[in-house]
Amino acid sequence: MKIRPDQLPNALEKQLQPIYIVSGDEVLLCQEAADSIRKAASHYGIEERLRYVADAQFDWQEVLNELQALSLFSTRRLFDIQIDKLGEKHSKALTQLAEYVGQDNVVLLSLPKVDSRTQRAKWFQKLEQQGTFLQVWPIDQSRLPAWVQQRAKQLNLHLSREAAAILCERGEGNLLALSQELEKLVLSHGPGTQLDAETITESVADSSRYSIYDLSDRLLTGKLKEALHCLHQLRSEGIEDSILLWLFNRELTTLNQLGALAHTHGLRQACQQLKIWDKRIPVYESAFSRHNAHTLGYMQRYVALLDQSIKGLSGPDIELGFRNLVLMYCGVKPVATELDI
């Protein structure tokens, strides 16, 4: 059964399905949907949760064995499985998983965005038939101010349309960063406050000496000392590591896309195709003077390792990991990394 995110609360109130598939690239909305399912599982008496992150080397047999085994602690268990990148190995295992899920277990699968071809695959259709598929779409730019206003209302904060638009411009569509900004506003102005555009502009100007987009400029232009200082300031001010990693990954994705297009169209035309502002083109030209497909691929793999650390799994030290990424962006050889071992 396929449902929209806004239909999830009512669906969870009616009954708990044996399988939930949460799919999408919008981190905050996917996290909140998954949290709602976990909370509902607890409400229905499921106290034991088994958490897995399935990478390319993951041993699926461990999950399949657990699905067939009896729990020593409870009659029902939640299998919380995150897959960051689907592959053939995963699809084969998920076909088996669908056969093993029964009334004693609930499986929550957190997946990246799945395309229509994947949704037509036999393993996917089998899972969907047994449970609920929740496709989380990014919020369109035109609807983003309304989303911010609604989010603020949930925090007992009242924003004018213009105030919400200013926040959206600052956050550049990153819902996690926007959510954090709203929480800061509640702390600084108090619940129940009415905020207009002027107040928001002043608050945004005072809230941080640097923004994550200042860090972006310093990374792409290779200003090592300034980038390291900016990173230190942002982490000191409490900017979440997941937001910082989102920025590093976003710029890497853009650079990879530009690199692929620039082979046939040239960098400036590639920037135009990706709708990059003219004033930002020199910034990306600077980055390409230091990087090629090999270095970008290396950095992408390191971002994936650091993502595991931020999620509480094995990986590099988080502070050292961010410093290494800054060094890589700026074209400086980093401290020895796990990728070198």
PDB file of C-alpha atoms in Angstrom, residues 71-311:
ATOM      1  CA  SER A  71      13.447 -13.312  20.902  1.00  0.00           C
ATOM      2  CA  LEU A  72      14.449 -13.874  24.529  1.00  0.00           C
ATOM      3  CA  PHE A  73      13.109 -10.488  25.573  1.00  0.00           C
ATOM      4  CA  SER A  74       9.837  -9.863  23.761  1.00  0.00           C
ATOM      5  CA  THR A  75       7.350 -11.537  21.472  1.00  0.00           C
ATOM      6  CA  ARG A  76       7.567  -8.850  18.778  1.00  0.00           C
ATOM      7  CA  ARG A  77      10.593  -6.971  17.467  1.00  0.00           C
ATOM      8  CA  LEU A  78      11.282  -3.994  15.226  1.00  0.00           C
ATOM      9  CA  PHE A  79      13.947  -4.531  12.562  1.00  0.00           C
ATOM     10  CA  ASP A  80      15.188  -1.032  11.704  1.00  0.00           C
ATOM     11  CA  ILE A  81      17.248  -1.288   8.496  1.00  0.00           C
ATOM     12  CA  GLN A  82      18.873   1.634   6.691  1.00  0.00           C
ATOM     13  CA  ILE A  83      20.177   1.253   3.132  1.00  0.00           C
ATOM     14  CA  ASP A  84      22.009   4.283   1.722  1.00  0.00           C
ATOM     15  CA  LYS A  85      22.507   2.810  -1.757  1.00  0.00           C
ATOM     16  CA  LEU A  86      20.505  -0.026  -3.303  1.00  0.00           C
ATOM     17  CA  GLY A  87      22.398  -2.738  -5.166  1.00  0.00           C
ATOM     18  CA  GLU A  88      21.803  -6.200  -6.582  1.00  0.00           C
ATOM     19  CA  LYS A  89      22.933  -7.831  -3.329  1.00  0.00           C
ATOM     20  CA  HIS A  90      20.337  -5.840  -1.399  1.00  0.00           C
ATOM     21  CA  SER A  91      17.497  -6.660  -3.805  1.00  0.00           C
ATOM     22  CA  LYS A  92      18.175 -10.407  -3.542  1.00  0.00           C
ATOM     23  CA  ALA A  93      18.213 -10.246   0.257  1.00  0.00           C
ATOM     24  CA  LEU A  94      15.049  -8.135   0.382  1.00  0.00           C
ATOM     25  CA  THR A  95      13.264 -10.734  -1.744  1.00  0.00           C
ATOM     26  CA  GLN A  96      14.037 -13.294   0.970  1.00  0.00           C
ATOM     27  CA  LEU A  97      13.194 -10.842   3.724  1.00  0.00           C
ATOM     28  CA  ALA A  98       9.648 -10.494   2.407  1.00  0.00           C
ATOM     29  CA  GLU A  99       9.194 -14.250   2.849  1.00  0.00           C
ATOM     30  CA  TYR A 100      10.416 -14.255   6.462  1.00  0.00           C
ATOM     31  CA  VAL A 101       8.451 -11.323   7.854  1.00  0.00           C
ATOM     32  CA  GLY A 102       5.492 -12.538   9.884  1.00  0.00           C
ATOM     33  CA  GLN A 103       3.127 -11.215  12.525  1.00  0.00           C
ATOM     34  CA  ASP A 104       5.828 -11.403  15.216  1.00  0.00           C
ATOM     35  CA  ASN A 105       8.105  -8.831  13.568  1.00  0.00           C
ATOM     36  CA  VAL A 106       7.915  -5.366  12.041  1.00  0.00           C
ATOM     37  CA  VAL A 107      10.496  -4.261   9.464  1.00  0.00           C
ATOM     38  CA  LEU A 108      11.265  -0.582   8.856  1.00  0.00           C
ATOM     39  CA  LEU A 109      13.308  -0.036   5.689  1.00  0.00           C
ATOM     40  CA  SER A 110      14.835   3.423   5.201  1.00  0.00           C
ATOM     41  CA  LEU A 111      15.889   3.785   1.564  1.00  0.00           C
ATOM     42  CA  PRO A 112      17.149   6.555  -0.700  1.00  0.00           C
ATOM     43  CA  LYS A 113      14.734   7.783  -3.355  1.00  0.00           C
ATOM     44  CA  VAL A 114      13.525   4.786  -5.386  1.00  0.00           C
ATOM     45  CA  ASP A 115      12.745   5.386  -9.049  1.00  0.00           C
ATOM     46  CA  SER A 116       9.805   3.953 -10.989  1.00  0.00           C
ATOM     47  CA  ARG A 117      11.944   1.122 -12.369  1.00  0.00           C
ATOM     48  CA  THR A 118      12.836  -0.039  -8.855  1.00  0.00           C
ATOM     49  CA  GLN A 119       9.207   0.202  -7.798  1.00  0.00           C
ATOM     50  CA  ARG A 120       8.312  -2.213 -10.606  1.00  0.00           C
ATOM     51  CA  ALA A 121      10.886  -4.785  -9.445  1.00  0.00           C
ATOM     52  CA  LYS A 122       9.435  -8.031  -8.079  1.00  0.00           C
ATOM     53  CA  TRP A 123      11.166  -7.730  -4.698  1.00  0.00           C
ATOM     54  CA  PHE A 124       9.848  -4.199  -4.193  1.00  0.00           C
ATOM     55  CA  GLN A 125       6.285  -5.051  -5.196  1.00  0.00           C
ATOM     56  CA  LYS A 126       6.356  -8.057  -2.875  1.00  0.00           C
ATOM     57  CA  LEU A 127       7.387  -5.868   0.069  1.00  0.00           C
ATOM     58  CA  GLU A 128       4.846  -3.180  -0.795  1.00  0.00           C
ATOM     59  CA  GLN A 129       2.023  -5.735  -0.979  1.00  0.00           C
ATOM     60  CA  GLN A 130       2.814  -6.865   2.558  1.00  0.00           C
ATOM     61  CA  GLY A 131       3.100  -3.421   4.080  1.00  0.00           C
ATOM     62  CA  THR A 132       3.220   0.331   3.528  1.00  0.00           C
ATOM     63  CA  PHE A 133       5.352   2.343   1.111  1.00  0.00           C
ATOM     64  CA  LEU A 134       5.945   5.983   2.024  1.00  0.00           C
ATOM     65  CA  GLN A 135       7.556   8.061  -0.734  1.00  0.00           C
ATOM     66  CA  VAL A 136       8.898  11.330   0.693  1.00  0.00           C
ATOM     67  CA  TRP A 137       9.243  14.102  -1.892  1.00  0.00           C
ATOM     68  CA  PRO A 138      11.209  17.354  -1.454  1.00  0.00           C
ATOM     69  CA  ILE A 139       9.080  20.393  -0.740  1.00  0.00           C
ATOM     70  CA  ASP A 140       8.711  22.634  -3.781  1.00  0.00           C
ATOM     71  CA  GLN A 141      10.318  26.074  -3.433  1.00  0.00           C
ATOM     72  CA  SER A 142       6.953  27.804  -3.879  1.00  0.00           C
ATOM     73  CA  ARG A 143       5.504  25.839  -0.940  1.00  0.00           C
ATOM     74  CA  LEU A 144       8.519  26.180   1.339  1.00  0.00           C
ATOM     75  CA  PRO A 145       7.488  29.435   3.121  1.00  0.00           C
ATOM     76  CA  ALA A 146       4.136  27.853   3.998  1.00  0.00           C
ATOM     77  CA  TRP A 147       5.982  24.798   5.357  1.00  0.00           C
ATOM     78  CA  VAL A 148       8.179  27.061   7.502  1.00  0.00           C
ATOM     79  CA  GLN A 149       5.109  28.905   8.822  1.00  0.00           C
ATOM     80  CA  GLN A 150       3.403  25.615   9.702  1.00  0.00           C
ATOM     81  CA  ARG A 151       6.569  24.311  11.354  1.00  0.00           C
ATOM     82  CA  ALA A 152       6.867  27.518  13.365  1.00  0.00           C
ATOM     83  CA  LYS A 153       3.231  27.189  14.441  1.00  0.00           C
ATOM     84  CA  GLN A 154       3.971  23.720  15.846  1.00  0.00           C
ATOM     85  CA  LEU A 155       6.668  25.384  17.990  1.00  0.00           C
ATOM     86  CA  ASN A 156       4.168  28.066  19.099  1.00  0.00           C
ATOM     87  CA  LEU A 157       5.927  30.696  17.014  1.00  0.00           C
ATOM     88  CA  HIS A 158       4.105  32.929  14.532  1.00  0.00           C
ATOM     89  CA  LEU A 159       5.897  34.083  11.371  1.00  0.00           C
ATOM     90  CA  SER A 160       4.647  36.415   8.674  1.00  0.00           C
ATOM     91  CA  ARG A 161       4.895  35.198   5.077  1.00  0.00           C
ATOM     92  CA  GLU A 162       7.757  37.647   4.461  1.00  0.00           C
ATOM     93  CA  ALA A 163       9.612  36.444   7.562  1.00  0.00           C
ATOM     94  CA  ALA A 164       9.269  32.829   6.420  1.00  0.00           C
ATOM     95  CA  ALA A 165      10.571  33.761   2.959  1.00  0.00           C
ATOM     96  CA  ILE A 166      13.717  35.322   4.482  1.00  0.00           C
ATOM     97  CA  LEU A 167      14.412  32.136   6.428  1.00  0.00           C
ATOM     98  CA  CYS A 168      13.899  30.047   3.277  1.00  0.00           C
ATOM     99  CA  GLU A 169      16.388  32.190   1.369  1.00  0.00           C
ATOM    100  CA  ARG A 170      18.953  31.738   4.148  1.00  0.00           C
ATOM    101  CA  GLY A 171      18.424  27.980   4.366  1.00  0.00           C
ATOM    102  CA  GLU A 172      18.470  27.363   0.583  1.00  0.00           C
ATOM    103  CA  GLY A 173      15.901  24.585   0.924  1.00  0.00           C
ATOM    104  CA  ASN A 174      17.721  22.570   3.611  1.00  0.00           C
ATOM    105  CA  LEU A 175      14.832  21.579   5.891  1.00  0.00           C
ATOM    106  CA  LEU A 176      17.159  20.398   8.647  1.00  0.00           C
ATOM    107  CA  ALA A 177      18.879  23.804   8.777  1.00  0.00           C
ATOM    108  CA  LEU A 178      15.521  25.621   8.640  1.00  0.00           C
ATOM    109  CA  SER A 179      14.148  23.502  11.477  1.00  0.00           C
ATOM    110  CA  GLN A 180      17.198  24.269  13.602  1.00  0.00           C
ATOM    111  CA  GLU A 181      16.869  27.994  12.839  1.00  0.00           C
ATOM    112  CA  LEU A 182      13.249  27.943  14.045  1.00  0.00           C
ATOM    113  CA  GLU A 183      14.267  26.244  17.284  1.00  0.00           C
ATOM    114  CA  LYS A 184      16.879  28.980  17.835  1.00  0.00           C
ATOM    115  CA  LEU A 185      14.191  31.632  17.300  1.00  0.00           C
ATOM    116  CA  VAL A 186      11.974  30.043  19.954  1.00  0.00           C
ATOM    117  CA  LEU A 187      14.872  30.084  22.423  1.00  0.00           C
ATOM    118  CA  SER A 188      15.812  33.695  21.676  1.00  0.00           C
ATOM    119  CA  HIS A 189      12.308  35.226  21.410  1.00  0.00           C
ATOM    120  CA  GLY A 190      10.172  32.857  23.473  1.00  0.00           C
ATOM    121  CA  PRO A 191       7.085  30.823  22.512  1.00  0.00           C
ATOM    122  CA  GLY A 192       3.975  32.650  21.349  1.00  0.00           C
ATOM    123  CA  THR A 193       5.984  35.465  19.742  1.00  0.00           C
ATOM    124  CA  GLN A 194       4.873  37.126  16.505  1.00  0.00           C
ATOM    125  CA  LEU A 195       7.863  37.683  14.211  1.00  0.00           C
ATOM    126  CA  ASP A 196       7.919  39.933  11.153  1.00  0.00           C
ATOM    127  CA  ALA A 197      10.470  40.309   8.351  1.00  0.00           C
ATOM    128  CA  GLU A 198      12.466  43.032  10.136  1.00  0.00           C
ATOM    129  CA  THR A 199      12.824  40.977  13.327  1.00  0.00           C
ATOM    130  CA  ILE A 200      13.881  37.890  11.384  1.00  0.00           C
ATOM    131  CA  THR A 201      16.471  39.863   9.401  1.00  0.00           C
ATOM    132  CA  GLU A 202      18.000  41.195  12.632  1.00  0.00           C
ATOM    133  CA  SER A 203      17.932  37.759  14.279  1.00  0.00           C
ATOM    134  CA  VAL A 204      19.561  36.077  11.302  1.00  0.00           C
ATOM    135  CA  ALA A 205      22.286  38.732  11.188  1.00  0.00           C
ATOM    136  CA  ASP A 206      23.028  38.340  14.909  1.00  0.00           C
ATOM    137  CA  SER A 207      22.679  34.567  15.216  1.00  0.00           C
ATOM    138  CA  SER A 208      25.984  33.626  13.627  1.00  0.00           C
ATOM    139  CA  ARG A 209      29.116  35.320  12.435  1.00  0.00           C
ATOM    140  CA  TYR A 210      29.343  32.660   9.736  1.00  0.00           C
ATOM    141  CA  SER A 211      26.766  30.641   7.839  1.00  0.00           C
ATOM    142  CA  ILE A 212      27.346  27.234   6.277  1.00  0.00           C
ATOM    143  CA  TYR A 213      27.330  29.019   2.902  1.00  0.00           C
ATOM    144  CA  ASP A 214      30.342  31.096   3.965  1.00  0.00           C
ATOM    145  CA  LEU A 215      32.068  27.762   4.544  1.00  0.00           C
ATOM    146  CA  SER A 216      30.986  26.624   1.074  1.00  0.00           C
ATOM    147  CA  ASP A 217      32.676  29.612  -0.598  1.00  0.00           C
ATOM    148  CA  ARG A 218      35.909  29.082   1.316  1.00  0.00           C
ATOM    149  CA  LEU A 219      35.986  25.372   0.466  1.00  0.00           C
ATOM    150  CA  LEU A 220      35.413  25.883  -3.251  1.00  0.00           C
ATOM    151  CA  THR A 221      37.935  28.714  -3.547  1.00  0.00           C
ATOM    152  CA  GLY A 222      40.573  26.762  -1.602  1.00  0.00           C
ATOM    153  CA  LYS A 223      41.008  29.261   1.253  1.00  0.00           C
ATOM    154  CA  LEU A 224      42.315  26.717   3.744  1.00  0.00           C
ATOM    155  CA  LYS A 225      42.954  28.862   6.827  1.00  0.00           C
ATOM    156  CA  GLU A 226      39.615  30.674   6.513  1.00  0.00           C
ATOM    157  CA  ALA A 227      37.718  27.432   5.836  1.00  0.00           C
ATOM    158  CA  LEU A 228      39.181  25.731   8.932  1.00  0.00           C
ATOM    159  CA  HIS A 229      38.356  28.778  11.064  1.00  0.00           C
ATOM    160  CA  CYS A 230      34.809  28.929   9.673  1.00  0.00           C
ATOM    161  CA  LEU A 231      34.316  25.200  10.337  1.00  0.00           C
ATOM    162  CA  HIS A 232      35.526  25.622  13.933  1.00  0.00           C
ATOM    163  CA  GLN A 233      33.176  28.571  14.509  1.00  0.00           C
ATOM    164  CA  LEU A 234      30.143  26.768  13.093  1.00  0.00           C
ATOM    165  CA  ARG A 235      30.726  23.649  15.198  1.00  0.00           C
ATOM    166  CA  SER A 236      31.325  25.830  18.291  1.00  0.00           C
ATOM    167  CA  GLU A 237      27.975  27.536  17.689  1.00  0.00           C
ATOM    168  CA  GLY A 238      26.205  24.168  17.694  1.00  0.00           C
ATOM    169  CA  ILE A 239      25.548  23.676  13.983  1.00  0.00           C
ATOM    170  CA  GLU A 240      24.667  19.990  13.682  1.00  0.00           C
ATOM    171  CA  ASP A 241      27.257  17.714  12.123  1.00  0.00           C
ATOM    172  CA  SER A 242      24.596  16.280   9.797  1.00  0.00           C
ATOM    173  CA  ILE A 243      23.951  19.772   8.376  1.00  0.00           C
ATOM    174  CA  LEU A 244      27.663  20.382   7.829  1.00  0.00           C
ATOM    175  CA  LEU A 245      28.045  17.016   6.112  1.00  0.00           C
ATOM    176  CA  TRP A 246      25.026  17.844   3.930  1.00  0.00           C
ATOM    177  CA  LEU A 247      26.919  20.915   2.715  1.00  0.00           C
ATOM    178  CA  PHE A 248      30.132  19.000   1.960  1.00  0.00           C
ATOM    179  CA  ASN A 249      28.150  16.341   0.101  1.00  0.00           C
ATOM    180  CA  ARG A 250      25.991  18.853  -1.779  1.00  0.00           C
ATOM    181  CA  GLU A 251      29.008  20.661  -3.217  1.00  0.00           C
ATOM    182  CA  LEU A 252      30.644  17.341  -4.142  1.00  0.00           C
ATOM    183  CA  THR A 253      27.479  16.288  -5.967  1.00  0.00           C
ATOM    184  CA  THR A 254      27.416  19.615  -7.832  1.00  0.00           C
ATOM    185  CA  LEU A 255      31.096  19.294  -8.774  1.00  0.00           C
ATOM    186  CA  ASN A 256      30.562  15.753 -10.079  1.00  0.00           C
ATOM    187  CA  GLN A 257      27.568  16.873 -12.157  1.00  0.00           C
ATOM    188  CA  LEU A 258      29.504  19.839 -13.533  1.00  0.00           C
ATOM    189  CA  GLY A 259      32.479  17.618 -14.358  1.00  0.00           C
ATOM    190  CA  ALA A 260      30.300  15.228 -16.359  1.00  0.00           C
ATOM    191  CA  LEU A 261      28.646  18.052 -18.311  1.00  0.00           C
ATOM    192  CA  ALA A 262      31.817  20.092 -18.822  1.00  0.00           C
ATOM    193  CA  HIS A 263      33.419  17.338 -20.927  1.00  0.00           C
ATOM    194  CA  THR A 264      31.039  18.101 -23.783  1.00  0.00           C
ATOM    195  CA  HIS A 265      29.705  21.594 -23.072  1.00  0.00           C
ATOM    196  CA  GLY A 266      32.453  23.431 -21.200  1.00  0.00           C
ATOM    197  CA  LEU A 267      32.255  24.538 -17.571  1.00  0.00           C
ATOM    198  CA  ARG A 268      30.365  27.805 -18.049  1.00  0.00           C
ATOM    199  CA  GLN A 269      27.628  26.180 -20.113  1.00  0.00           C
ATOM    200  CA  ALA A 270      27.505  23.301 -17.618  1.00  0.00           C
ATOM    201  CA  CYS A 271      26.947  25.834 -14.820  1.00  0.00           C
ATOM    202  CA  GLN A 272      24.116  27.406 -16.809  1.00  0.00           C
ATOM    203  CA  GLN A 273      22.509  23.998 -17.343  1.00  0.00           C
ATOM    204  CA  LEU A 274      22.571  23.397 -13.571  1.00  0.00           C
ATOM    205  CA  LYS A 275      21.139  26.913 -13.021  1.00  0.00           C
ATOM    206  CA  ILE A 276      24.171  28.130 -11.078  1.00  0.00           C
ATOM    207  CA  TRP A 277      24.240  31.922 -10.758  1.00  0.00           C
ATOM    208  CA  ASP A 278      26.801  33.752 -12.907  1.00  0.00           C
ATOM    209  CA  LYS A 279      28.529  35.231  -9.850  1.00  0.00           C
ATOM    210  CA  ARG A 280      29.113  31.688  -8.507  1.00  0.00           C
ATOM    211  CA  ILE A 281      30.772  30.356 -11.688  1.00  0.00           C
ATOM    212  CA  PRO A 282      34.287  31.629 -10.749  1.00  0.00           C
ATOM    213  CA  VAL A 283      33.936  29.798  -7.418  1.00  0.00           C
ATOM    214  CA  TYR A 284      33.431  26.471  -9.214  1.00  0.00           C
ATOM    215  CA  GLU A 285      36.169  27.294 -11.730  1.00  0.00           C
ATOM    216  CA  SER A 286      38.509  27.670  -8.769  1.00  0.00           C
ATOM    217  CA  ALA A 287      37.479  24.254  -7.412  1.00  0.00           C
ATOM    218  CA  PHE A 288      38.130  22.567 -10.771  1.00  0.00           C
ATOM    219  CA  SER A 289      41.644  24.002 -10.856  1.00  0.00           C
ATOM    220  CA  ARG A 290      42.406  21.649  -7.934  1.00  0.00           C
ATOM    221  CA  HIS A 291      40.150  18.652  -8.581  1.00  0.00           C
ATOM    222  CA  ASN A 292      39.391  15.911 -11.095  1.00  0.00           C
ATOM    223  CA  ALA A 293      37.153  12.830 -11.159  1.00  0.00           C
ATOM    224  CA  HIS A 294      39.668  10.835  -9.084  1.00  0.00           C
ATOM    225  CA  THR A 295      39.948  13.334  -6.217  1.00  0.00           C
ATOM    226  CA  LEU A 296      36.187  13.945  -6.177  1.00  0.00           C
ATOM    227  CA  GLY A 297      35.523  10.205  -6.018  1.00  0.00           C
ATOM    228  CA  TYR A 298      37.956   9.859  -3.110  1.00  0.00           C
ATOM    229  CA  MET A 299      36.217  12.675  -1.242  1.00  0.00           C
ATOM    230  CA  GLN A 300      32.793  11.154  -1.904  1.00  0.00           C
ATOM    231  CA  ARG A 301      33.913   7.875  -0.334  1.00  0.00           C
ATOM    232  CA  TYR A 302      35.296   9.739   2.667  1.00  0.00           C
ATOM    233  CA  VAL A 303      31.999  11.596   3.110  1.00  0.00           C
ATOM    234  CA  ALA A 304      30.253   8.200   3.252  1.00  0.00           C
ATOM    235  CA  LEU A 305      32.670   7.073   5.992  1.00  0.00           C
ATOM    236  CA  LEU A 306      32.108  10.250   8.007  1.00  0.00           C
ATOM    237  CA  ASP A 307      28.350   9.817   7.615  1.00  0.00           C
ATOM    238  CA  GLN A 308      28.660   6.453   9.402  1.00  0.00           C
ATOM    239  CA  SER A 309      30.523   8.131  12.283  1.00  0.00           C
ATOM    240  CA  ILE A 310      27.858  10.823  12.648  1.00  0.00           C
ATOM    241  CA  LYS A 311      25.201   8.098  12.790  1.00  0.00           C
TER     242      LYS A 311
END
